[in-house]
mmCIF file of C-alpha atoms in Angstrom:
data_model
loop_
_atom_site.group_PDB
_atom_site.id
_atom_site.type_symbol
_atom_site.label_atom_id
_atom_site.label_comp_id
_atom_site.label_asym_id
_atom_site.label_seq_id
_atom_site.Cartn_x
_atom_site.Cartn_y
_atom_site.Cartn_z
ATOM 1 C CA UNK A 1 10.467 7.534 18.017
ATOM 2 C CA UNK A 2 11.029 3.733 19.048
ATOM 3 C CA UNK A 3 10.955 4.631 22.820
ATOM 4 C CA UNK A 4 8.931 7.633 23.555
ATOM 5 C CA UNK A 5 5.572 7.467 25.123
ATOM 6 C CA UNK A 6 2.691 7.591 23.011
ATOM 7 C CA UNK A 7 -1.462 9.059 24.336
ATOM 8 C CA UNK A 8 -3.465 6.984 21.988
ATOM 9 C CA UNK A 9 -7.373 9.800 21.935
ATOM 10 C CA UNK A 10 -9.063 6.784 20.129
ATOM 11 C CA UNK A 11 -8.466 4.327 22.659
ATOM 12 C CA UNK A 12 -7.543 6.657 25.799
ATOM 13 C CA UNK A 13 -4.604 5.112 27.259
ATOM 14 C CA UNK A 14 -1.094 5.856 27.189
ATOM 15 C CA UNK A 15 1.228 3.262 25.528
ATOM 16 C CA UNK A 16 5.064 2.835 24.854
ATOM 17 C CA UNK A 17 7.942 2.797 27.085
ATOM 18 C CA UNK A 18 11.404 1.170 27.072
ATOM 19 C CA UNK A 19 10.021 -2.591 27.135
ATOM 20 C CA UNK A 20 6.654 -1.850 25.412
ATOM 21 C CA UNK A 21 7.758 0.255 22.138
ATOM 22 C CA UNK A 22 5.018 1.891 20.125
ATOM 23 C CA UNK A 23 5.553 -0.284 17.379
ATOM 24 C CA UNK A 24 5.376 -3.550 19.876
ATOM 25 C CA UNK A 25 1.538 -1.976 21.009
ATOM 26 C CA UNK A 26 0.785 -1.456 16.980
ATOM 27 C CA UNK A 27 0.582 -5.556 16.404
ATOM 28 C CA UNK A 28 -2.467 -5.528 19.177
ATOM 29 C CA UNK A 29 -3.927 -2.231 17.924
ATOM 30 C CA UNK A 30 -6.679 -2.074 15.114
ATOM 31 C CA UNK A 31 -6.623 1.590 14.131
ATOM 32 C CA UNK A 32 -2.877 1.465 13.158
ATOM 33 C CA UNK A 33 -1.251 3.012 11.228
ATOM 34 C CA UNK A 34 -3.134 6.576 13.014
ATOM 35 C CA UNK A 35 -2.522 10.284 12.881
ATOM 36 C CA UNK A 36 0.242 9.827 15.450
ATOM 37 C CA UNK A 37 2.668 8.401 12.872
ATOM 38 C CA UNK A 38 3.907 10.776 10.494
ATOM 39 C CA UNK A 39 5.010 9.089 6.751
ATOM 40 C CA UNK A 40 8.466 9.351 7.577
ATOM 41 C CA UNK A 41 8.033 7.295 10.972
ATOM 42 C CA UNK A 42 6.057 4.576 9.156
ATOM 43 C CA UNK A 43 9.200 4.844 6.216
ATOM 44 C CA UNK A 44 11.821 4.332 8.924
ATOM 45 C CA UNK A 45 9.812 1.551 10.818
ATOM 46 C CA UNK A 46 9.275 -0.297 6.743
ATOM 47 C CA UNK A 47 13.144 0.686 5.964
ATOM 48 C CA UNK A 48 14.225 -1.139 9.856
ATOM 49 C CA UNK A 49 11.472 -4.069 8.441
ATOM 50 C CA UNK A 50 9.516 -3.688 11.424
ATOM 51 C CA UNK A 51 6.441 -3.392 9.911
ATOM 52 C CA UNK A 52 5.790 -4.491 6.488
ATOM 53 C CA UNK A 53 3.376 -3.380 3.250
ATOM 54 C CA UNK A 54 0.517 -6.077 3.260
ATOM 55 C CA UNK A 55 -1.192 -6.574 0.130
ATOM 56 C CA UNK A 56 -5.079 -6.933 0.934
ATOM 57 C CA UNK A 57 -6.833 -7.449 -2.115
ATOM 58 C CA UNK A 58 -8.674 -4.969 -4.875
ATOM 59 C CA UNK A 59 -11.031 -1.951 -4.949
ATOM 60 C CA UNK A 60 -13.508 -1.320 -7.319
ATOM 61 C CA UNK A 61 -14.030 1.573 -8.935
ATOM 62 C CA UNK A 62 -16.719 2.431 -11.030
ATOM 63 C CA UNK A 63 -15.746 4.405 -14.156
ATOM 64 C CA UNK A 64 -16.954 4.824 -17.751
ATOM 65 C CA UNK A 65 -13.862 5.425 -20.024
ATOM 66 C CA UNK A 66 -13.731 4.801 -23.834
ATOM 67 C CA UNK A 67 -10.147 3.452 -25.210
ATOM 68 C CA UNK A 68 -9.880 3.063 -29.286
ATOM 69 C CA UNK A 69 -7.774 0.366 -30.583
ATOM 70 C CA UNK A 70 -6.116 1.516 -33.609
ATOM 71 C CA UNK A 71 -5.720 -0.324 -37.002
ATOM 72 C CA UNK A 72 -1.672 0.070 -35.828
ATOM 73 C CA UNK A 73 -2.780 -1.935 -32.778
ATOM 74 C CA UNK A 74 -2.114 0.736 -30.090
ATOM 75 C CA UNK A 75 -4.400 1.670 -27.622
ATOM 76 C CA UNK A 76 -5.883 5.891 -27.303
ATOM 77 C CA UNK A 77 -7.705 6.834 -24.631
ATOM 78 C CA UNK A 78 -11.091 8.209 -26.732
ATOM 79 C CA UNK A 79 -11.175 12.459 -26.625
ATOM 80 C CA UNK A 80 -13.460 14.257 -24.116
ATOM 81 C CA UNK A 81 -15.926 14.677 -26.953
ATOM 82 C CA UNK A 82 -16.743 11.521 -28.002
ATOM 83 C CA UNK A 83 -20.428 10.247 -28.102
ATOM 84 C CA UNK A 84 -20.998 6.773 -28.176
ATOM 85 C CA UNK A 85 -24.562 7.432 -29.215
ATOM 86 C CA UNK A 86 -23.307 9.607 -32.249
ATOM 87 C CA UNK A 87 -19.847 8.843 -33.141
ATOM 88 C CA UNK A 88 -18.067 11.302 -35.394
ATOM 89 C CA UNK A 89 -17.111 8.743 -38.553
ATOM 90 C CA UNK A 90 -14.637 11.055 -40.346
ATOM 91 C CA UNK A 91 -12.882 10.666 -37.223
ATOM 92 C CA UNK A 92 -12.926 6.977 -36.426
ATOM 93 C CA UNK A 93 -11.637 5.813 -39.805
ATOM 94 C CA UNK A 94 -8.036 4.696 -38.216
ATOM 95 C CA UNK A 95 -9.833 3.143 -35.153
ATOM 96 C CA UNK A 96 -10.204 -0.440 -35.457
ATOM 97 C CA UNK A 97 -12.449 -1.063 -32.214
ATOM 98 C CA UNK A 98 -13.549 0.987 -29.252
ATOM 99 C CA UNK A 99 -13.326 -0.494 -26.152
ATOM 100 C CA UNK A 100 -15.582 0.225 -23.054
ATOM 101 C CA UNK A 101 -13.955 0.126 -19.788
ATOM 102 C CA UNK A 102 -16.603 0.347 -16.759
ATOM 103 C CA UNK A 103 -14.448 -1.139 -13.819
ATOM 104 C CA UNK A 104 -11.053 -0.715 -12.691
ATOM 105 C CA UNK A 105 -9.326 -2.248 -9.861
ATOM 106 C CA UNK A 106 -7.111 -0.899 -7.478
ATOM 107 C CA UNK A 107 -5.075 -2.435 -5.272
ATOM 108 C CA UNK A 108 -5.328 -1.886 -0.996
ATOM 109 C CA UNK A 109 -2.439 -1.992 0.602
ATOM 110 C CA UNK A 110 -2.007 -2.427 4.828
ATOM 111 C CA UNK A 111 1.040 -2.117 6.788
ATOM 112 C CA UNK A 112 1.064 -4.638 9.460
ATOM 113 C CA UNK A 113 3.632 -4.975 12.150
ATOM 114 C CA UNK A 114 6.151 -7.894 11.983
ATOM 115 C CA UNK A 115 5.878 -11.022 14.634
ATOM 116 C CA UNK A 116 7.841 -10.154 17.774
ATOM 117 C CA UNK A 117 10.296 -13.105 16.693
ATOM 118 C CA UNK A 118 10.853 -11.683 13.275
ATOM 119 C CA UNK A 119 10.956 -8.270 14.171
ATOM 120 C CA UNK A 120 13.353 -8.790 17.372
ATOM 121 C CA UNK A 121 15.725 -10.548 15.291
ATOM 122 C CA UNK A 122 16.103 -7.832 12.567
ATOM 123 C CA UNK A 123 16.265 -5.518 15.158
ATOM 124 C CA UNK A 124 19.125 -6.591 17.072
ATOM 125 C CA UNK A 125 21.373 -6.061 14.744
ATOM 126 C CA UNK A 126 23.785 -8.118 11.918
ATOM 127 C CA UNK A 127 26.364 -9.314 13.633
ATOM 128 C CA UNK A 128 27.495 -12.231 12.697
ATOM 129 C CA UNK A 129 27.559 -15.606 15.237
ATOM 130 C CA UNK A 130 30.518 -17.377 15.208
ATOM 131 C CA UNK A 131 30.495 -20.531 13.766
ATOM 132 C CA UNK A 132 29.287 -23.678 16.185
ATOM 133 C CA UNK A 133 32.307 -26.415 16.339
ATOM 134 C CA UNK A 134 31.733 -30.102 16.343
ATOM 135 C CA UNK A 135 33.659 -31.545 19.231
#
């Protein structure tokens, strides 16, 4: 996968040889990561820390969702049933509060390739340098 050749439809132009990897062309390329990267491609290239998980910030999602807090002081989500409006009493005698949850955030996640620097060095191997001598 690091050297083959690579016929990007979005942008129409072939990238990705021996000095111009696909990954290299994915730190200049907006659509990344695209169809032509399977999951197991993107785990090798995150496992070789060429590219790396990116955090990006939250999403909102807009959900109603009833939790009761318990006189115990654990948390149950409230059954399907359950009518605000008309709350069934016999049933809420152990519940100490119900809580309204309307937004929940998610967090986005991007991979984004290493810096050529970085990712070079990791890249090239571990082996060790020998130590520099003062003469």
């Amino acid at each position: 996968m690091l050297y083959r050749n690579i016929y990007c439809a979005t942008q129409k132009k072939i990238s990705g040889s021996y000095y111009t990897t696909p990954i290299r062309c994915v730190r200049y390329c907006r659509y990344f990561p695209c169809s032509f990267f399977t999951q197991d491609d993107i785990e090798g290239y995150i496992s070789r820390e060429l590219i790396a998980r990116e955090f990006t910030g939250f999403k909102i999602r807009r959900t109603k969702m009833y939790l009761f807090k318990k006189n115990d002081g654990s948390l149950v989500e409230a059954p399907e049933d359950f009518d605000p409006k008309e709350p069934d009493w016999n049933s809420m005698q152990e519940v100490e509060e119900v809580l309204v949850i309307s937004k929940i955030l998610v967090p986005q996640m991007k991979l984004v390739p290493k810096t050529q620097g970085s990712a070079e060095k990791n890249s090239s191997g571990t082996a060790a340098k020998p130590p520099k001598t003062d003469k």
